Amino acid sequence: MTDFAATRPLFDLPEGVIYLDGNSLGPLPRAAAARVARTVTREWGEMVITGWNRAGWMAQPRALGDRIGRLIGAAPGTVVVGDTLSVKVYQALAAALEMRPDRRVVLSDTGNFPTDLYMAEGLISTLGRGHELKCVAPETVEDHIDGEVAVVMLTEVDYRTGRRHDMARLTRAAHAAGALTIWDLAHSAGALPVDVAATGADFAAGCTYKYLNAGPGAPAFIYVAPRHAETARPALSGWLGHAAPFDFEPAYRAGRGIDRMRVGTPPVIQMAALEAALDIWDGVDMAALRARSLALGDLFIAEVEARCPALALVTPRVHRDRGSQVSFRFAEGFAAMQALIARGVIGDFRAPDIMRFGIAPLYIGEDDIRHAAGILQEVMEGRLWDDPAYRQRAAVT
Amino acid sequence: MTDFAATRPLFDLPEGVIYLDGNSLGPLPRAAAARVARTVTREWGEMVITGWNRAGWMAQPRALGDRIGRLIGAAPGTVVVGDTLSVKVYQALAAALEMRPDRRVVLSDTGNFPTDLYMAEGLISTLGRGHELKCVAPETVEDHIDGEVAVVMLTEVDYRTGRRHDMARLTRAAHAAGALTIWDLAHSAGALPVDVAATGADFAAGCTYKYLNAGPGAPAFIYVAPRHAETARPALSGWLGHAAPFDFEPAYRAGRGIDRMRVGTPPVIQMAALEAALDIWDGVDMAALRARSLALGDLFIAEVEARCPALALVTPRVHRDRGSQVSFRFAEGFAAMQALIARGVIGDFRAPDIMRFGIAPLYIGEDDIRHAAGILQEVMEGRLWDDPAYRQRAAVT
């Protein structure tokens, strides 16, 4: 049983802030600063090139992949770390489409994170073989799985609404129709228990900078089901995915299993932060995390609905159907969120009108939830969003 | 005029080591440790999500790209940082092939770094339109540029031999034949003056962890000639290359100019190290660097040839034709290099028989060169490569 009172001091949280944006960027694990400094000074500084072997840098993408694997139900040797989520989604989709050469539809939904859709669009254009990216309403995905669909490509938890797909059910439906599945776990890994093996997912990918707390620009990960691992062709066939990278052979030979999904040189310094972040996760029971996340989410919903009648819940109330964030719709949501942030409660906003609040039990407790709801009430009752200072948009929102 | 005695103390070099492997991984700039620590603690730790704006993380790929641009003759706004070199080569090649739809040959050479060839192979397979990757001997590239060639894709400086292509001449020949050029600057950026604009290069890409000293896993960069910048289609069309990434539009619209070559979330912590590394480069005159690199290279060649008759120079003696490394051929080169490293002179080995020595004037001087040659002489005269301990290969060599 995980003691969540004990995990909170493992994070360096900004003074005077209630941080409800871990679904966008997790906070700094206290040990990460020292771990990164060690990699920079003791490893890069003192070992220089020999760090690839002596400090184990070259083996890190697989070692870290295995540790993420435990959180998403993936067996050791089926997850590898590297690149960005966009790139990993591209690799998965390119491999999957080749495995269904007679089908032309990539089925996704309008709640998928745009980069997944953009990467698919780019790949389809590169292929030039008339594939179609079909985006349907999230609730209707199952109705659109038919014999034309090559790949069902979905993000398990909707980045705006927090609505959660039924991964097992949709994967079964896809397989029954002869299609493959790609699951984006950006809002799942570290947010709730995932079991890619049990649900039968063919491919999965995710990022590590949200709930996993590995820092800004932390690398992504990719999972390939063992039944595909020796046949999936990595479209991005970089040297570190080669069977013998340091033999410098002129022709590409795909590495064994998940190794082939490596591309270029891994980001050693970012991986140091990821390693420190995963040290915390190693001790976390995912069922306990889920129970606590849902309880805190329920509390936040109850508090906000009692205090802020103008906010309309968009996240499903049913536990099964939601991830680890709570979102409300409000026409002046952008400015209201700025006002809230100015008062030390950090959530975020997604156009056109969604205020998002991430629930991360590792460092958020009942007091934070109640306090945040109280400040939100002040913002709403005071109509603080009318202040012109809160209406200006910055580059990143 | 750059004072190279003043740049050496800006690096944390390992105690008792002469580091001649900056062509593989540059050493730690002394200021990088503090810069990285600041990004981790003051930015990620204290600003968390607001760091994207307040600490300028989102703007860094372009800002750092401009600073690299000065070193490679690229105008501001034509270079952007991100991903790995493999990924950037893929983007350039995918875009270039689309610009020459009626041609089927990618011309490269057998001295190109394997990942460039592997990525091309992967792209060609993905395209499935009968493209051919034609690899010829480096000296014969120009003879093979004809009306069938869509793209000439070369690494300016050969990673094994240190032989340098004539970028201006080959680019002219390519253009005369209606082909485009992609230049891999992995062994050029920070090694010698490059002028992508004057030579007319269409695309260029490079890494920042070699001569630029940005650390293990530091991000790559890509250059697109301004004449192509608004038409080149980014095959890897990620959300940060979108014209309005934070509008979360369902369809992709390519960003303006070089922005479209961004893909996913940039590696903020690695970029902090790159920023510190570039602080040193901002003060370096590239012509002075080149003169010193060649003088040190000449000295190393003269010293080694005088002391080690068994080593055969493979790097061109002619200044124009070489980069900033010196390589020797020796059948027992692997074990000899291990023996040398054990004595504090770090170079590296590339199969089957090449001993490589990188010359980086920012932290290497005449005394280092003479001292290294003397220790190499001891290794050679003592036949130290016969020691079984030096014959064992590690994963990374």
mmCIF file with all atom_site columns, C-alpha atoms in Angstrom, chain A residues 13 24 63 70 118 123 134 163 173 190 203 225 258 285 314 320 344 348 354 370 391 396:
data_model
loop_
_atom_site.group_PDB
_atom_site.id
_atom_site.type_symbol
_atom_site.label_atom_id
_atom_site.label_alt_id
_atom_site.label_comp_id
_atom_site.label_asym_id
_atom_site.label_entity_id
_atom_site.label_seq_id
_atom_site.pdbx_PDB_ins_code
_atom_site.Cartn_x
_atom_site.Cartn_y
_atom_site.Cartn_z
_atom_site.occupancy
_atom_site.B_iso_or_equiv
_atom_site.pdbx_formal_charge
_atom_site.auth_seq_id
_atom_site.auth_comp_id
_atom_site.auth_asym_id
_atom_site.auth_atom_id
_atom_site.pdbx_PDB_model_num
ATOM 1  C CA . LEU A 1 13  ? 6.802   22.064 -5.306  1.00 0.00 ? 13  LEU A CA 1
ATOM 2  C CA . SER A 1 24  ? 0.731   18.912 -18.671 1.00 0.00 ? 24  SER A CA 1
ATOM 3  C CA . ALA A 1 63  ? 16.341  -0.128 -18.606 1.00 0.00 ? 63  ALA A CA 1
ATOM 4  C CA . ARG A 1 70  ? 5.628   -2.106 -15.012 1.00 0.00 ? 70  ARG A CA 1
ATOM 5  C CA . TYR A 1 118 ? -0.884  15.593 -37.625 1.00 0.00 ? 118 TYR A CA 1
ATOM 6  C CA . LEU A 1 123 ? 2.628   9.805  -42.907 1.00 0.00 ? 123 LEU A CA 1
ATOM 7  C CA . LYS A 1 134 ? -11.088 9.185  -40.221 1.00 0.00 ? 134 LYS A CA 1
ATOM 8  C CA . ARG A 1 163 ? -12.883 11.012 -20.815 1.00 0.00 ? 163 ARG A CA 1
ATOM 9  C CA . ALA A 1 173 ? -13.460 -4.809 -31.468 1.00 0.00 ? 173 ALA A CA 1
ATOM 10 C CA . GLY A 1 190 ? 1.349   7.301  -14.128 1.00 0.00 ? 190 GLY A CA 1
ATOM 11 C CA . PHE A 1 203 ? 1.358   -0.684 -30.107 1.00 0.00 ? 203 PHE A CA 1
ATOM 12 C CA . ALA A 1 225 ? 3.398   -6.282 -28.478 1.00 0.00 ? 225 ALA A CA 1
ATOM 13 C CA . ILE A 1 258 ? 11.920  -3.505 -29.192 1.00 0.00 ? 258 ILE A CA 1
ATOM 14 C CA . ASP A 1 285 ? 0.967   0.592  -6.159  1.00 0.00 ? 285 ASP A CA 1
ATOM 15 C CA . VAL A 1 314 ? -17.292 17.829 -18.830 1.00 0.00 ? 314 VAL A CA 1
ATOM 16 C CA . ARG A 1 320 ? -14.525 3.717  -15.228 1.00 0.00 ? 320 ARG A CA 1
ATOM 17 C CA . GLY A 1 344 ? -1.469  30.233 -6.831  1.00 0.00 ? 344 GLY A CA 1
ATOM 18 C CA . ASP A 1 348 ? -4.610  25.060 -17.490 1.00 0.00 ? 348 ASP A CA 1
ATOM 19 C CA . ILE A 1 354 ? -12.131 24.065 -21.078 1.00 0.00 ? 354 ILE A CA 1
ATOM 20 C CA . ARG A 1 370 ? -10.470 21.980 -0.951  1.00 0.00 ? 370 ARG A CA 1
ATOM 21 C CA . ARG A 1 391 ? -7.286  38.126 -21.038 1.00 0.00 ? 391 ARG A CA 1
ATOM 22 C CA . VAL A 1 396 ? 1.959   28.898 -24.767 1.00 0.00 ? 396 VAL A CA 1
#
